[in-house]
XYZ file of C-alpha atoms in Angstrom:
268
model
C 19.000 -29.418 -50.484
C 17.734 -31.560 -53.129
C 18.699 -34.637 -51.122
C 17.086 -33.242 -47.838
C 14.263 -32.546 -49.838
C 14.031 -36.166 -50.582
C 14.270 -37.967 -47.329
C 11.376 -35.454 -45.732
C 8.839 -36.704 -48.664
C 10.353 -40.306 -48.492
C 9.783 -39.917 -44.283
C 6.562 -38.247 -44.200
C 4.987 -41.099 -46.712
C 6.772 -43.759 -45.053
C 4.688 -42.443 -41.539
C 1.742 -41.514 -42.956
C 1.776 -45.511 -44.415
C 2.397 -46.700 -41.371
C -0.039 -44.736 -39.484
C -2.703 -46.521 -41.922
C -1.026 -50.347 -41.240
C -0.951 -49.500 -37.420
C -4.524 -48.399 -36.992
C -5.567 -51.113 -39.390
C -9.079 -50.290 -39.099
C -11.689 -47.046 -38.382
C -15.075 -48.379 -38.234
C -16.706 -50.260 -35.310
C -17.416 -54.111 -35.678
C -20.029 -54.636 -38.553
C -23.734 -55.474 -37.370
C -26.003 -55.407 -40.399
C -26.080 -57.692 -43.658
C -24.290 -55.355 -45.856
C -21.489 -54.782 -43.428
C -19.061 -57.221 -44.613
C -19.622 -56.167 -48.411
C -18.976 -52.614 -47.717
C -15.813 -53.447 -45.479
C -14.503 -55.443 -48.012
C -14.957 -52.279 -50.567
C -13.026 -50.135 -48.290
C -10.299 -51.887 -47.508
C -9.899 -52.655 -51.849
C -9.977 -49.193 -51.818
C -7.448 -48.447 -49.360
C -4.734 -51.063 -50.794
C -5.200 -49.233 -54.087
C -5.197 -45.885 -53.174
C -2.211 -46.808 -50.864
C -0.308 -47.804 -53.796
C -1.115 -44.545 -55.488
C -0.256 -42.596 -52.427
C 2.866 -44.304 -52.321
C 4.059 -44.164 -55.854
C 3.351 -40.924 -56.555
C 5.437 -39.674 -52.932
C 8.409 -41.570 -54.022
C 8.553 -40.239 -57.540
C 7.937 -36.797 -56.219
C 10.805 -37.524 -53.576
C 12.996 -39.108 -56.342
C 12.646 -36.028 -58.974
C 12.674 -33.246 -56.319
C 16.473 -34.700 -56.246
C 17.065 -35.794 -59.284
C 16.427 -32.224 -61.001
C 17.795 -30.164 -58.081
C 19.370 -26.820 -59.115
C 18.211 -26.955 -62.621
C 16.358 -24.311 -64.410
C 13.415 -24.091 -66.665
C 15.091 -25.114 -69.465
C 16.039 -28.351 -67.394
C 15.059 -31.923 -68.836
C 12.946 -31.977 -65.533
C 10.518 -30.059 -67.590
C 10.411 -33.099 -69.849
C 6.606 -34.173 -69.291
C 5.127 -30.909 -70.512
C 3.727 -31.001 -73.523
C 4.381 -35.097 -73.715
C 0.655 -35.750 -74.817
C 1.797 -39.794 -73.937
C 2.279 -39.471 -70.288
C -0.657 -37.070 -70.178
C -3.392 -39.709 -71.693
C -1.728 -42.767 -69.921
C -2.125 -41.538 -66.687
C -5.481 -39.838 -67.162
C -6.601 -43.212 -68.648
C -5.381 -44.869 -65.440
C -7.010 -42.397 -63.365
C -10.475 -42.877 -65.580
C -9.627 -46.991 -65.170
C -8.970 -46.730 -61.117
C -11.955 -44.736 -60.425
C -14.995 -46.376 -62.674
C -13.481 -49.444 -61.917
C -13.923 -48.899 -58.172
C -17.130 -47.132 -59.061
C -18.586 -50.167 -60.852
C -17.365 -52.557 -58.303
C -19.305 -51.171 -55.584
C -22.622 -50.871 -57.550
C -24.233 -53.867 -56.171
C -23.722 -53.004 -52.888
C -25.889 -49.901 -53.554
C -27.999 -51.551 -56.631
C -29.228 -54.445 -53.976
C -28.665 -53.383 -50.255
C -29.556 -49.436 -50.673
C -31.607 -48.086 -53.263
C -34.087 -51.384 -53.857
C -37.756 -51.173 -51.895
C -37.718 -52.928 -48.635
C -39.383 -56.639 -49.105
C -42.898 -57.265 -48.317
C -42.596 -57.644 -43.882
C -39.997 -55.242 -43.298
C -39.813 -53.826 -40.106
C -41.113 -50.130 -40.675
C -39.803 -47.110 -38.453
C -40.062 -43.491 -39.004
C -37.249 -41.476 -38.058
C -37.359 -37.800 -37.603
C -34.346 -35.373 -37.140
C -34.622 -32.581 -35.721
C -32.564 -29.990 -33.708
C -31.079 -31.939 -31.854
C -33.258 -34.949 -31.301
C -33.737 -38.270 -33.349
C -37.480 -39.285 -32.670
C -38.152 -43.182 -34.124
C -42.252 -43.553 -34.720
C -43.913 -47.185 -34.982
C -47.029 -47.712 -37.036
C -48.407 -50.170 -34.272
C -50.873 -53.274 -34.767
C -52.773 -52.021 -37.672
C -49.618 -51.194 -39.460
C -50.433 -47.842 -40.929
C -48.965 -44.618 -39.728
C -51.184 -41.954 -38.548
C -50.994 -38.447 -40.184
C -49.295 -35.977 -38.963
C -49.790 -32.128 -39.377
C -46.621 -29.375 -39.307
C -48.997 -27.225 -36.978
C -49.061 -29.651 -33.961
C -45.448 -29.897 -33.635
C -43.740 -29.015 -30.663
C -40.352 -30.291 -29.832
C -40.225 -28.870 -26.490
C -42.880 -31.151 -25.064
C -41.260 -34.513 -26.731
C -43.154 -37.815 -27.604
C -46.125 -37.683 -29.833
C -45.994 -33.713 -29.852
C -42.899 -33.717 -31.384
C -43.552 -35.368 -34.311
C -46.836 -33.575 -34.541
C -49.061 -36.713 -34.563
C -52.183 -35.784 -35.025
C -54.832 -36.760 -32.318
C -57.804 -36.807 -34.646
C -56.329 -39.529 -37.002
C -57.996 -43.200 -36.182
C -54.274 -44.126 -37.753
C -52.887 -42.810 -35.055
C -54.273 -44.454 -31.648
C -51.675 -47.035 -31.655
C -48.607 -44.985 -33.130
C -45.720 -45.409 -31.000
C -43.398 -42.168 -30.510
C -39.713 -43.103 -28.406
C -36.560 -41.570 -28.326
C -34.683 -44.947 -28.356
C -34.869 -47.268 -31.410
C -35.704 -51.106 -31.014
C -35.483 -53.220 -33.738
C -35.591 -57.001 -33.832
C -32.363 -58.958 -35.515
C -32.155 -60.865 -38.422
C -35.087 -58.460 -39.819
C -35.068 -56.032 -42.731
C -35.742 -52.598 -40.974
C -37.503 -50.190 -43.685
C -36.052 -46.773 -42.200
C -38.761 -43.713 -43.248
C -36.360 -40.707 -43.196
C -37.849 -37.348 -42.207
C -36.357 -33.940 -40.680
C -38.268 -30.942 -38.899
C -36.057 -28.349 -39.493
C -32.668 -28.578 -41.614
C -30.909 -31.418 -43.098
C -29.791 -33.978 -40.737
C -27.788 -37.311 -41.419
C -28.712 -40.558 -40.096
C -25.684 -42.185 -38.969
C -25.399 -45.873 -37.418
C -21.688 -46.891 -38.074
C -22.152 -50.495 -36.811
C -24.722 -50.961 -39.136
C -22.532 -49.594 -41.997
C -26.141 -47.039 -42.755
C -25.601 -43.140 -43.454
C -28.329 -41.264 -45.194
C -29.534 -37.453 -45.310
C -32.958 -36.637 -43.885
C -34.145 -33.558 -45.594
C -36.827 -31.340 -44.728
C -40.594 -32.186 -46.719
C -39.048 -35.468 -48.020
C -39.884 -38.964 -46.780
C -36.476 -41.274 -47.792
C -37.041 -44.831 -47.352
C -33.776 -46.705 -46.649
C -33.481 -50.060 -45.003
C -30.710 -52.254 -43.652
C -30.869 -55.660 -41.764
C -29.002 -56.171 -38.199
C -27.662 -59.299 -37.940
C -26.083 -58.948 -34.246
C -28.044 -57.908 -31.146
C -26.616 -55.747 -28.820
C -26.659 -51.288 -28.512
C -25.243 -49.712 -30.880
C -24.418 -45.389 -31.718
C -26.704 -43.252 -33.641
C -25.268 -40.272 -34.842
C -26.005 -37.162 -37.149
C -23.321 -36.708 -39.632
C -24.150 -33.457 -41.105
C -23.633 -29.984 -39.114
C -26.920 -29.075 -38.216
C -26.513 -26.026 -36.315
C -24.716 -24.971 -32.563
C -25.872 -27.930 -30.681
C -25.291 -30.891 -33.424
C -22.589 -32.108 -30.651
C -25.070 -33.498 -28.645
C -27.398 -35.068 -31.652
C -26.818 -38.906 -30.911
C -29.523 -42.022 -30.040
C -29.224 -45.340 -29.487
C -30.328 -48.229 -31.443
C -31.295 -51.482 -29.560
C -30.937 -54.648 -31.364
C -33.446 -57.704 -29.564
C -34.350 -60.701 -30.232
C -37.858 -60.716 -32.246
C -39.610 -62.055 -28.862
C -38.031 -59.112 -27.152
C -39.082 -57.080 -29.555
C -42.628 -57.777 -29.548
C -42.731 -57.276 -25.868
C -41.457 -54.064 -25.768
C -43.836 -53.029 -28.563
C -47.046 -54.100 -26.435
C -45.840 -52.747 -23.630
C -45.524 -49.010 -25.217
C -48.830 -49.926 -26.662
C -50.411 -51.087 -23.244
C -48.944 -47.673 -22.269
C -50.892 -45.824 -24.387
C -54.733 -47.224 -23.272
């Protein structure tokens, strides 16, 4: 039994590990500056954690025969109380995980959590069930106010974000349901959510964040490839959160300032 034991630990790892090789990879092609930092964090992490995985399976495998058919008083019982093995391994485990910890801090330090620099591209993004709504600030580069009373989802656009007519701010304000951004541009992201918490989620652009209801979270990130790429939500934000995806354009800055005039021209 003990052997049997064995082989079905030493098979299951052994297919699980190869599952990993096989698929090799799990996120789309990398499209933003930080892309190739983070990538490079994950798959550190996944070598390491591999070799965890796999030394602790083969032990377990290895002992689960070893100390077959022995009872408590066996010298399989050997670790308890062995105040060694218990600090070496919780040191290792401390090590492993601050290490990894600390190693990733500049990707968070520098590409996350710092302000946007001066001539970022600014869009407001607003979740809500189950719509993502992106809001330019237009030619005079301030956004107009909004008030919680004029919203109304149902009728889309400029209602659903509950711009508010009366604001000079808001003439030029451009409401879409599509993002466009142009490349090689740091895009300051302005994080808002109508109803519950949402979660931004562009996996090319290696950019996840939480919009939360009555909070404004400025993010940023900076594409560095044109082309369409997946917005999803990534938090469970009620019966239809299935259907909560946009699209994010990626153009060229000349593009780019086209398509903003002509929403503007639109809106004369």
């Amino acid at each position: 039994m003990g052997l049997a034991l064995l082989l079905v630990i030493w098979l299951i790892t052994l297919a699980s590990t190869c599952f990993f090789l096989v698929k090799r990879w799990w996120l789309p092609t990398g499209a933003s500056s930080a892309a190739a930092g983070i990538d490079h964090h994950f798959v550190v992490t996944y070598i390491l954690m591999g070799i965890v995985f796999m030394a602790a399976q083969m032990i377990l495998g290895f002992f689960a025969w070893r100390y077959r058919g022995q009872g408590s008083s066996s010298k399989a019982h050997y670790t308890h109380g062995n105040n060694k093995l218990e600090i070496a391994w919780t040191v290792l485990t401390a090590v492993l995980f601050i290490g990894l910890n600390w190693a990733s801090r500049p990707l968070w330090a520098s590409e996350r959590f710092r302000p946007a620099q001066p001539g970022a591209v600014q869009v407001e993004v607003t979740g809500m069930q189950f719509q993502w709504y992106f809001r330019y600030p237009g030619p005079d580069g301030k956004f107009g106010a909004t008030k919680p009373e004029l919203i109304d989802p149902s009728a889309g656009g400029e209602s659903a974000v509950g711009l508010d007519p009366a604001d000079p701010a808001s003439k030029d304000d451009v409401v879409t349901g599509t993002m466009y951004v142009p490349v090689n541009r740091e895009v300051e992201v302005i994080l808002r959510a109508h109803d519950v918490i949402h979660s931004f989620f562009v996996p090319s652009m290696r950019f996840k964040q939480d919009a939360v209801p009555g909070l404004a979270i400025h993010m940023h990130f900076t594409p560095i490839a044109t082309g369409d790429y997946e917005i999803a939500c990534a938090e469970l934000c009620g019966m239809g959160h299935y259907k909560m995806h946009g699209m994010l354009k990626v153009i060229s800055q000349q593009e780019y300032d086209k398509w903003l005039a002509a929403r503007e021209a639109e809106k004369q």
